[in-house]
CSV table of N, CA and C and ligand atoms in Angstrom, one decimal:
chain,number,residue,atom,x,y,z
A,773,MET,N,-6.4,1.6,-9.2
A,773,MET,CA,-4.9,1.7,-8.8
A,773,MET,C,-4.3,0.4,-9.0
A,774,THR,N,-3.1,0.6,-9.4
A,774,THR,CA,-2.4,-0.6,-9.8
A,774,THR,C,-1.9,-1.2,-8.5
A,775,ASP,N,-2.0,-2.6,-8.4
A,775,ASP,CA,-1.8,-3.4,-7.2
A,775,ASP,C,-0.4,-3.8,-7.3
A,776,LEU,N,0.4,-3.2,-6.4
A,776,LEU,CA,1.9,-3.4,-6.2
A,776,LEU,C,2.2,-4.1,-4.8
A,777,ARG,N,3.0,-4.9,-4.7
A,777,ARG,CA,3.6,-5.4,-3.5
A,777,ARG,C,5.0,-5.2,-3.6
A,778,ILE,N,5.8,-4.8,-2.4
A,778,ILE,CA,7.1,-4.7,-2.0
A,778,ILE,C,7.6,-5.8,-1.3
A,779,GLY,N,8.7,-6.4,-1.3
A,779,GLY,CA,9.4,-7.4,-0.6
A,779,GLY,C,10.7,-7.3,-0.4
A,780,HIS,N,11.3,-7.8,0.9
A,780,HIS,CA,12.6,-7.9,1.1
A,780,HIS,C,13.0,-9.1,1.6
A,781,GLY,N,14.3,-9.6,1.4
A,781,GLY,CA,14.8,-10.8,1.8
A,781,GLY,C,16.4,-10.6,2.0
A,782,TYR,N,16.7,-11.4,3.1
A,782,TYR,CA,18.1,-11.3,3.6
A,782,TYR,C,18.3,-12.8,4.0
A,783,ASP,N,19.7,-13.3,3.7
A,783,ASP,CA,20.0,-14.6,4.0
A,783,ASP,C,21.5,-14.5,4.1
A,784,VAL,N,22.0,-15.5,4.8
A,784,VAL,CA,23.6,-15.7,5.3
A,784,VAL,C,23.7,-17.1,5.3
A,785,HIS,N,24.9,-17.6,4.7
A,785,HIS,CA,25.4,-19.0,4.8
A,785,HIS,C,26.8,-19.0,5.2
A,786,ARG,N,27.3,-19.9,5.9
A,786,ARG,CA,28.7,-20.2,6.3
A,786,ARG,C,29.4,-20.8,5.3
A,787,LEU,N,30.6,-20.3,5.2
A,787,LEU,CA,31.6,-20.9,4.2
A,787,LEU,C,32.4,-22.1,4.7
A,788,VAL,N,32.4,-23.1,4.2
A,788,VAL,CA,33.2,-24.3,4.6
A,788,VAL,C,33.9,-25.1,3.6
A,789,GLU,N,34.9,-25.9,4.0
A,789,GLU,CA,35.6,-26.6,3.1
A,789,GLU,C,34.6,-27.9,2.6
A,790,GLY,N,34.8,-28.4,1.3
A,790,GLY,CA,34.0,-29.6,1.1
A,790,GLY,C,32.6,-29.4,0.6
A,791,ARG,N,32.3,-28.2,0.2
A,791,ARG,CA,30.9,-27.9,-0.2
A,791,ARG,C,31.0,-27.1,-1.6
A,792,SER,N,30.0,-27.2,-2.4
A,792,SER,CA,30.2,-26.4,-3.7
A,792,SER,C,29.6,-25.0,-3.4
A,793,LEU,N,30.3,-24.0,-4.2
A,793,LEU,CA,29.9,-22.8,-4.0
A,793,LEU,C,28.7,-22.3,-5.1
A,794,ILE,N,27.3,-22.3,-4.6
A,794,ILE,CA,26.4,-22.0,-5.7
A,794,ILE,C,25.7,-20.9,-5.3
A,795,ILE,N,25.8,-19.7,-6.3
A,795,ILE,CA,25.2,-18.6,-6.0
A,795,ILE,C,24.3,-18.3,-7.2
A,796,GLY,N,23.1,-17.9,-7.1
A,796,GLY,CA,22.2,-17.6,-8.2
A,796,GLY,C,22.1,-18.7,-9.1
A,797,GLY,N,22.4,-20.1,-8.7
A,797,GLY,CA,22.3,-21.2,-9.5
A,797,GLY,C,23.5,-21.3,-10.4
A,798,VAL,N,24.6,-20.6,-10.2
A,798,VAL,CA,25.8,-20.8,-10.8
A,798,VAL,C,26.8,-21.4,-9.8
A,799,ASN,N,27.3,-22.5,-10.3
A,799,ASN,CA,28.6,-23.3,-9.6
A,799,ASN,C,29.7,-22.7,-9.8
A,800,ILE,N,30.3,-22.0,-8.9
A,800,ILE,CA,31.4,-20.9,-8.9
A,800,ILE,C,32.7,-21.8,-8.6
A,801,PRO,N,33.7,-21.8,-9.2
A,801,PRO,CA,35.0,-22.5,-8.7
A,801,PRO,C,35.3,-21.8,-7.5
A,802,SER,N,35.6,-22.6,-6.5
A,802,SER,CA,36.2,-22.1,-5.2
A,802,SER,C,36.6,-23.2,-4.3
A,803,PRO,N,37.6,-23.0,-3.4
A,803,PRO,CA,38.1,-23.9,-2.5
A,803,PRO,C,37.1,-24.1,-1.2
A,804,VAL,N,36.2,-23.2,-1.3
A,804,VAL,CA,35.1,-23.4,-0.1
A,804,VAL,C,33.8,-23.2,-0.6
A,805,GLY,N,32.7,-23.7,0.0
A,805,GLY,CA,31.4,-23.4,-0.5
A,805,GLY,C,30.5,-23.1,0.7
A,806,LEU,N,29.2,-22.9,0.4
A,806,LEU,CA,28.3,-22.6,1.4
A,806,LEU,C,27.7,-23.8,2.1
A,807,LEU,N,27.5,-23.8,3.4
A,807,LEU,CA,27.0,-24.7,4.2
A,807,LEU,C,25.4,-24.6,4.4
A,808,GLY,N,24.6,-25.6,4.2
A,808,GLY,CA,23.2,-25.6,4.3
A,808,GLY,C,22.5,-26.8,4.0
A,809,HIS,N,21.2,-26.9,4.4
A,809,HIS,CA,20.5,-28.2,4.2
A,809,HIS,C,20.2,-28.4,2.8
A,810,SER,N,19.7,-27.3,2.0
A,810,SER,CA,19.7,-27.3,0.6
A,810,SER,C,21.1,-27.1,-0.1
A,811,ASP,N,21.1,-26.6,-1.2
A,811,ASP,CA,22.4,-26.2,-1.8
A,811,ASP,C,23.1,-24.9,-1.3
A,812,ALA,N,22.2,-24.3,-0.4
A,812,ALA,CA,22.6,-23.1,0.5
A,812,ALA,C,23.0,-21.9,-0.6
A,813,ASP,N,22.3,-21.9,-1.7
A,813,ASP,CA,22.3,-20.8,-2.7
A,813,ASP,C,21.7,-19.4,-2.0
A,814,VAL,N,22.6,-18.6,-1.4
A,814,VAL,CA,22.3,-17.5,-0.5
A,814,VAL,C,21.5,-16.6,-1.3
A,815,LEU,N,21.9,-16.2,-2.6
A,815,LEU,CA,21.3,-15.2,-3.4
A,815,LEU,C,19.9,-15.5,-3.8
A,816,THR,N,19.5,-16.8,-4.1
A,816,THR,CA,18.3,-17.4,-4.6
A,816,THR,C,17.4,-17.5,-3.4
A,817,HIS,N,18.0,-17.7,-2.1
A,817,HIS,CA,17.2,-17.7,-0.9
A,817,HIS,C,16.7,-16.3,-0.6
A,818,ALA,N,17.4,-15.3,-0.7
A,818,ALA,CA,17.1,-13.9,-0.4
A,818,ALA,C,16.1,-13.4,-1.5
A,819,VAL,N,16.3,-13.9,-2.7
A,819,VAL,CA,15.1,-13.5,-3.7
A,819,VAL,C,13.9,-14.2,-3.4
A,820,MET,N,13.8,-15.3,-3.0
A,820,MET,CA,12.7,-16.2,-2.6
A,820,MET,C,12.0,-15.5,-1.5
A,821,ASP,N,12.8,-15.3,-0.6
A,821,ASP,CA,12.3,-14.5,0.7
A,821,ASP,C,11.6,-13.2,0.4
A,822,ALA,N,12.1,-12.5,-0.5
A,822,ALA,CA,11.7,-11.1,-1.1
A,822,ALA,C,10.3,-11.3,-1.6
A,823,VAL,N,10.3,-12.4,-2.5
A,823,VAL,CA,8.9,-12.7,-3.2
A,823,VAL,C,7.9,-13.2,-2.1
A,824,VAL,N,8.3,-14.1,-1.3
A,824,VAL,CA,7.3,-14.6,-0.3
A,824,VAL,C,6.7,-13.6,0.6
A,825,GLY,N,7.7,-12.7,1.0
A,825,GLY,CA,7.4,-11.5,1.7
A,825,GLY,C,6.5,-10.7,1.1
A,826,ALA,N,6.6,-10.3,-0.1
A,826,ALA,CA,5.7,-9.3,-0.7
A,826,ALA,C,4.4,-10.0,-0.9
A,827,LEU,N,4.3,-11.4,-0.9
A,827,LEU,CA,3.0,-11.9,-1.0
A,827,LEU,C,2.2,-12.1,0.4
A,828,GLY,N,2.9,-11.8,1.3
A,828,GLY,CA,2.4,-11.7,2.8
A,828,GLY,C,2.4,-13.1,3.3
A,829,LEU,N,3.2,-14.1,2.7
A,829,LEU,CA,3.2,-15.5,3.1
A,829,LEU,C,4.4,-15.9,4.0
A,830,GLY,N,4.8,-15.0,4.7
A,830,GLY,CA,5.9,-15.4,5.8
A,830,GLY,C,7.2,-15.5,5.1
A,831,ASP,N,7.9,-16.6,5.4
A,831,ASP,CA,9.2,-16.7,5.0
A,831,ASP,C,9.5,-18.1,4.5
A,832,ILE,N,10.6,-18.1,3.7
A,832,ILE,CA,11.0,-19.5,3.1
A,832,ILE,C,11.0,-20.6,4.0
A,833,GLY,N,11.6,-20.4,5.2
A,833,GLY,CA,11.6,-21.4,6.2
A,833,GLY,C,10.4,-22.1,6.6
A,834,LYS,N,9.3,-21.3,6.4
A,834,LYS,CA,7.9,-22.0,6.7
A,834,LYS,C,7.5,-22.8,5.5
A,835,HIS,N,8.0,-22.4,4.3
A,835,HIS,CA,7.4,-23.2,3.1
A,835,HIS,C,8.6,-24.4,2.7
A,836,PHE,N,9.8,-24.1,3.0
A,836,PHE,CA,10.8,-25.3,2.9
A,836,PHE,C,11.6,-25.5,4.0
A,837,PRO,N,11.0,-26.1,5.0
A,837,PRO,CA,11.6,-26.3,6.5
A,837,PRO,C,13.1,-27.2,6.3
A,838,ASP,N,14.0,-26.6,7.0
A,838,ASP,CA,15.4,-27.5,6.8
A,838,ASP,C,15.2,-28.7,7.6
A,839,THR,N,14.2,-28.9,8.1
A,839,THR,CA,14.1,-30.4,8.9
A,839,THR,C,13.5,-31.5,7.8
A,840,ASP,N,12.9,-31.0,6.8
A,840,ASP,CA,12.3,-31.7,5.7
A,840,ASP,C,13.5,-32.4,4.8
A,841,PRO,N,13.4,-33.8,4.9
A,841,PRO,CA,14.4,-34.5,4.0
A,841,PRO,C,14.3,-34.3,2.7
A,842,ARG,N,13.0,-33.9,2.2
A,842,ARG,CA,12.9,-33.7,0.7
A,842,ARG,C,13.8,-32.5,0.3
A,843,PHE,N,14.2,-31.6,1.2
A,843,PHE,CA,14.8,-30.5,0.7
A,843,PHE,C,16.3,-30.5,1.0
A,844,LYS,N,16.9,-31.6,1.5
A,844,LYS,CA,18.2,-32.0,1.6
A,844,LYS,C,19.0,-32.0,0.3
A,845,GLY,N,19.9,-31.0,0.2
A,845,GLY,CA,20.7,-31.0,-1.0
A,845,GLY,C,19.9,-30.4,-2.2
A,846,ALA,N,18.7,-29.8,-2.0
A,846,ALA,CA,17.9,-29.3,-3.0
A,846,ALA,C,18.5,-28.3,-3.8
A,847,ASN,N,18.2,-28.3,-5.1
A,847,ASN,CA,18.5,-27.1,-6.0
A,847,ASN,C,17.7,-26.0,-5.7
A,848,SER,N,18.1,-24.9,-5.2
A,848,SER,CA,17.4,-23.7,-4.8
A,848,SER,C,16.6,-23.2,-5.9
A,849,LEU,N,17.0,-23.3,-7.2
A,849,LEU,CA,16.2,-22.7,-8.3
A,849,LEU,C,15.0,-23.6,-8.5
A,850,VAL,N,15.0,-24.8,-8.1
A,850,VAL,CA,13.8,-25.6,-8.2
A,850,VAL,C,12.7,-25.2,-7.0
A,851,LEU,N,13.3,-25.0,-5.9
A,851,LEU,CA,12.5,-24.4,-4.8
A,851,LEU,C,11.9,-23.0,-5.2
A,852,ALA,N,12.8,-22.2,-5.9
A,852,ALA,CA,12.2,-20.8,-6.4
A,852,ALA,C,11.1,-21.0,-7.2
A,853,ALA,N,11.3,-22.0,-8.1
A,853,ALA,CA,10.2,-22.3,-9.1
A,853,ALA,C,8.9,-22.5,-8.3
A,854,HIS,N,8.9,-23.1,-7.0
A,854,HIS,CA,7.7,-23.3,-6.2
A,854,HIS,C,7.1,-21.9,-5.8
A,855,VAL,N,8.3,-21.1,-5.5
A,855,VAL,CA,7.7,-19.7,-5.1
A,855,VAL,C,7.0,-18.9,-6.4
A,856,PHE,N,7.6,-19.0,-7.4
A,856,PHE,CA,7.0,-18.6,-8.6
A,856,PHE,C,5.5,-19.0,-8.6
A,857,ASP,N,5.2,-20.3,-8.4
A,857,ASP,CA,4.0,-20.7,-8.7
A,857,ASP,C,2.9,-20.1,-7.5
A,858,LEU,N,3.6,-20.0,-6.3
A,858,LEU,CA,2.7,-19.3,-5.2
A,858,LEU,C,2.2,-18.1,-5.7
A,859,MET,N,3.2,-17.2,-6.4
A,859,MET,CA,3.1,-15.8,-6.9
A,859,MET,C,2.1,-15.7,-8.0
A,860,ALA,N,2.3,-16.6,-8.9
A,860,ALA,CA,1.6,-16.7,-10.1
A,860,ALA,C,-0.1,-17.1,-9.7
A,861,ASP,N,-0.1,-18.0,-8.7
A,861,ASP,CA,-1.5,-18.4,-8.3
A,861,ASP,C,-2.2,-17.3,-7.7
A,862,LEU,N,-1.5,-16.3,-7.1
A,862,LEU,CA,-2.1,-15.2,-6.5
A,862,LEU,C,-2.3,-14.0,-7.5
A,863,GLY,N,-1.8,-14.3,-8.6
A,863,GLY,CA,-2.0,-13.3,-9.9
A,863,GLY,C,-1.0,-12.2,-10.0
A,864,TYR,N,0.2,-12.5,-9.4
A,864,TYR,CA,1.3,-11.4,-9.4
A,864,TYR,C,2.2,-12.0,-10.5
A,865,CYS,N,3.1,-10.9,-11.0
A,865,CYS,CA,4.3,-11.1,-11.8
A,865,CYS,C,5.3,-10.3,-11.2
A,866,ILE,N,6.5,-10.5,-11.6
A,866,ILE,CA,7.8,-9.7,-11.3
A,866,ILE,C,7.5,-8.3,-11.9
A,867,GLY,N,7.7,-7.2,-10.9
A,867,GLY,CA,7.9,-5.9,-11.5
A,867,GLY,C,9.5,-5.8,-11.7
A,868,ASN,N,10.2,-5.9,-10.7
A,868,ASN,CA,11.7,-6.0,-10.7
A,868,ASN,C,12.2,-6.7,-9.5
A,869,ILE,N,13.5,-7.1,-9.6
A,869,ILE,CA,14.1,-7.7,-8.4
A,869,ILE,C,15.5,-6.9,-8.5
A,870,ASP,N,16.0,-6.5,-7.1
A,870,ASP,CA,17.2,-6.0,-7.1
A,870,ASP,C,17.9,-6.6,-6.0
A,871,ALA,N,19.1,-7.2,-6.2
A,871,ALA,CA,19.7,-7.9,-5.0
A,871,ALA,C,21.3,-7.6,-5.0
A,872,THR,N,21.8,-7.9,-3.8
A,872,THR,CA,23.3,-7.7,-3.6
A,872,THR,C,23.8,-8.8,-2.8
A,873,VAL,N,24.8,-9.4,-3.3
A,873,VAL,CA,25.5,-10.4,-2.8
A,873,VAL,C,26.9,-9.8,-2.1
A,874,ILE,N,27.0,-10.1,-0.9
A,874,ILE,CA,28.2,-9.6,-0.1
A,874,ILE,C,29.1,-10.7,0.3
A,875,ALA,N,30.3,-10.6,-0.6
A,875,ALA,CA,31.3,-11.7,-0.3
A,875,ALA,C,32.7,-11.1,-0.6
A,876,GLN,N,33.6,-11.6,0.3
A,876,GLN,CA,35.0,-11.0,0.1
A,876,GLN,C,35.7,-11.6,-1.1
A,877,ALA,N,35.4,-13.0,-1.1
A,877,ALA,CA,35.9,-13.8,-2.3
A,877,ALA,C,34.9,-14.9,-2.5
A,878,PRO,N,35.0,-15.4,-3.9
A,878,PRO,CA,35.8,-14.9,-5.1
A,878,PRO,C,35.1,-13.8,-5.6
A,879,LYS,N,35.7,-13.3,-6.8
A,879,LYS,CA,35.2,-12.2,-7.4
A,879,LYS,C,33.9,-12.7,-8.4
A,880,LEU,N,32.8,-12.1,-8.1
A,880,LEU,CA,31.6,-12.6,-8.7
A,880,LEU,C,31.1,-12.1,-10.1
A,881,ALA,N,31.8,-10.9,-10.3
A,881,ALA,CA,31.6,-10.3,-11.7
A,881,ALA,C,31.4,-11.2,-12.8
A,882,PRO,N,32.3,-12.2,-13.0
A,882,PRO,CA,32.1,-13.0,-14.3
A,882,PRO,C,30.9,-14.0,-14.4
A,883,TYR,N,30.3,-14.0,-13.3
A,883,TYR,CA,29.1,-14.9,-13.2
A,883,TYR,C,27.8,-14.2,-12.9
A,884,ILE,N,27.8,-12.9,-12.9
A,884,ILE,CA,26.5,-12.1,-12.7
A,884,ILE,C,25.5,-12.4,-13.8
A,885,ALA,N,26.0,-12.3,-15.1
A,885,ALA,CA,25.0,-12.4,-16.1
A,885,ALA,C,24.4,-13.7,-16.1
A,886,GLN,N,25.0,-14.9,-15.8
A,886,GLN,CA,24.4,-16.2,-15.8
A,886,GLN,C,23.3,-16.3,-14.6
A,887,MET,N,23.7,-15.5,-13.3
A,887,MET,CA,22.9,-15.6,-12.2
A,887,MET,C,21.5,-14.9,-12.5
A,888,ARG,N,21.7,-13.6,-13.3
A,888,ARG,CA,20.4,-13.0,-13.8
A,888,ARG,C,19.5,-13.8,-14.7
A,889,GLU,N,20.1,-14.5,-15.4
A,889,GLU,CA,19.5,-15.4,-16.5
A,889,GLU,C,18.8,-16.4,-15.9
A,890,ASN,N,19.5,-17.0,-15.0
A,890,ASN,CA,18.7,-18.2,-14.0
A,890,ASN,C,17.6,-17.6,-13.2
A,891,LEU,N,17.7,-16.6,-12.6
A,891,LEU,CA,16.7,-16.0,-11.7
A,891,LEU,C,15.6,-15.5,-12.6
A,892,ALA,N,15.9,-14.7,-13.9
A,892,ALA,CA,14.8,-14.3,-14.8
A,892,ALA,C,14.1,-15.6,-15.4
A,893,ARG,N,14.7,-16.5,-15.7
A,893,ARG,CA,14.0,-17.8,-16.2
A,893,ARG,C,13.1,-18.4,-15.2
A,894,THR,N,13.7,-18.6,-13.8
A,894,THR,CA,12.9,-19.2,-12.9
A,894,THR,C,11.6,-18.5,-12.4
A,895,PHE,N,11.6,-17.1,-12.6
A,895,PHE,CA,10.5,-16.1,-12.2
A,895,PHE,C,9.9,-15.8,-13.4
A,896,CYS,N,10.2,-16.3,-14.6
A,896,CYS,CA,9.3,-16.1,-15.7
A,896,CYS,C,9.3,-14.6,-16.1
A,897,THR,N,10.4,-14.0,-16.1
A,897,THR,CA,10.5,-12.5,-16.4
A,897,THR,C,11.8,-12.2,-17.2
A,898,ASP,N,11.9,-10.9,-17.7
A,898,ASP,CA,12.9,-10.6,-18.5
A,898,ASP,C,14.3,-10.2,-17.8
A,899,ILE,N,15.3,-10.6,-18.2
A,899,ILE,CA,16.6,-10.4,-17.6
A,899,ILE,C,16.8,-9.0,-17.1
A,900,GLU,N,16.3,-8.0,-17.8
A,900,GLU,CA,16.3,-6.5,-17.7
A,900,GLU,C,15.6,-6.2,-16.2
A,901,ARG,N,14.8,-7.0,-15.8
A,901,ARG,CA,14.0,-6.9,-14.6
A,901,ARG,C,14.5,-7.6,-13.4
A,902,VAL,N,15.8,-8.2,-13.5
A,902,VAL,CA,16.6,-8.8,-12.5
A,902,VAL,C,17.9,-8.1,-12.3
A,903,ASN,N,18.3,-7.5,-11.4
A,903,ASN,CA,19.5,-6.8,-11.4
A,903,ASN,C,20.3,-7.4,-10.1
A,904,ILE,N,21.4,-7.8,-10.3
A,904,ILE,CA,22.2,-8.3,-9.3
A,904,ILE,C,23.6,-7.6,-9.2
A,905,LYS,N,24.0,-7.2,-7.9
A,905,LYS,CA,25.2,-6.6,-7.6
A,905,LYS,C,25.9,-7.5,-6.6
A,906,ALA,N,27.2,-7.2,-6.8
A,906,ALA,CA,28.2,-7.9,-5.7
A,906,ALA,C,29.1,-6.9,-5.1
A,907,THR,N,29.3,-7.0,-3.8
A,907,THR,CA,30.1,-6.0,-3.2
A,907,THR,C,31.1,-6.8,-2.1
A,908,THR,N,32.1,-6.2,-1.7
A,908,THR,CA,32.7,-6.7,-0.4
A,908,THR,C,32.4,-5.9,0.7
A,909,GLU,N,32.7,-6.1,1.9
A,909,GLU,CA,32.5,-5.1,3.0
A,909,GLU,C,34.0,-4.9,3.6
A,910,GLU,N,34.8,-4.8,2.6
A,910,GLU,CA,36.0,-4.0,2.8
A,910,GLU,C,36.7,-4.9,4.1
A,911,LYS,N,36.9,-6.3,4.0
A,911,LYS,CA,37.3,-7.1,4.9
A,911,LYS,C,36.9,-7.1,6.4
A,912,LEU,N,35.7,-6.2,6.5
A,912,LEU,CA,35.3,-6.1,7.9
A,912,LEU,C,34.2,-7.3,8.1
A,913,GLY,N,34.0,-7.7,9.4
A,913,GLY,CA,33.0,-8.5,9.8
A,913,GLY,C,33.1,-9.8,9.2
A,914,PHE,N,32.0,-10.7,9.3
A,914,PHE,CA,32.1,-12.3,8.9
A,914,PHE,C,32.2,-12.4,7.4
A,915,THR,N,31.7,-11.3,6.6
A,915,THR,CA,31.9,-11.6,5.3
A,915,THR,C,33.3,-11.3,4.8
A,916,GLY,N,33.7,-10.2,5.5
A,916,GLY,CA,35.2,-9.6,5.1
A,916,GLY,C,36.1,-10.7,5.6
A,917,ALA,N,35.9,-11.5,6.6
A,917,ALA,CA,36.8,-12.5,7.2
A,917,ALA,C,36.6,-13.8,6.3
A,918,LYS,N,35.7,-13.8,5.2
A,918,LYS,CA,35.5,-15.0,4.5
A,918,LYS,C,35.0,-16.1,5.4
A,919,GLU,N,34.1,-15.8,6.4
A,919,GLU,CA,33.4,-16.8,7.2
A,919,GLU,C,32.2,-17.3,6.6
A,920,GLY,N,31.5,-16.5,5.7
A,920,GLY,CA,30.4,-16.6,5.2
A,920,GLY,C,30.0,-15.6,4.0
A,921,ILE,N,29.0,-15.8,3.3
A,921,ILE,CA,28.3,-14.8,2.3
A,921,ILE,C,26.9,-14.5,2.6
A,922,ALA,N,26.6,-13.1,2.5
A,922,ALA,CA,25.3,-12.7,2.8
A,922,ALA,C,24.7,-12.3,1.5
A,923,SER,N,23.4,-12.0,1.5
A,923,SER,CA,22.7,-11.4,0.3
A,923,SER,C,21.4,-10.9,0.8
A,924,HIS,N,21.2,-9.7,0.3
A,924,HIS,CA,19.9,-8.8,0.4
A,924,HIS,C,19.3,-8.9,-1.0
A,925,ALA,N,17.9,-8.8,-1.0
A,925,ALA,CA,17.1,-8.7,-2.3
A,925,ALA,C,15.8,-8.0,-1.9
A,926,VAL,N,15.6,-7.1,-2.9
A,926,VAL,CA,14.1,-6.5,-2.8
A,926,VAL,C,13.5,-6.9,-4.1
A,927,CYS,N,11.9,-7.1,-4.1
A,927,CYS,CA,11.4,-7.1,-5.3
A,927,CYS,C,10.1,-6.2,-5.2
A,928,LEU,N,9.7,-6.0,-6.4
A,928,LEU,CA,8.3,-5.5,-6.5
A,928,LEU,C,7.5,-6.4,-7.4
A,929,LEU,N,6.3,-6.7,-6.8
A,929,LEU,CA,5.3,-7.5,-7.7
A,929,LEU,C,4.1,-6.7,-8.2
A,930,VAL,N,3.7,-7.0,-9.2
A,930,VAL,CA,2.7,-6.1,-9.9
A,930,VAL,C,1.4,-7.3,-10.2
A,931,LYS,N,0.2,-6.9,-9.9
A,931,LYS,CA,-0.9,-7.8,-10.2
A,931,LYS,C,-1.1,-7.7,-11.6
A,932,ASN,N,-1.4,-9.0,-12.2
A,932,ASN,CA,-1.6,-9.2,-13.6
A,932,ASN,C,-2.9,-8.4,-14.0
B,2094,MG,MG1,19.5,-19.8,3.2
């Protein structure tokens, strides 16, 4: 039987002035950015949590604690490369990733292709296996009020 593992990740970061807006490793022009210990890349964190979850290894807070000065301002794609190593060491590769970013603003469509490329490269898979969607929540809730951005991700891992 094929050894498959499914994983889910969810993340939220607060929007504040004076921070860069980095989503899926893309620095997006915006008057506000996401607050966090690392670069606060909400999409990459959700994808990392999905992969870590599929491996049964807890969550990314356990692997990259926000109390650790090594991760202050960290490029989340570099952290994701560590998650790839964990996955590869256990003999898995990406079957596919499907993720949704929930943001009222800015419009993310122009940046989706680059986000897919960044995540596919980091997880050593084909861009066709990394799907990213963006949606608003119709001005409802904290994402609608532009107080923060959320992201969901699911992944399927396949044993080599
Ligand atoms: Mg996070």
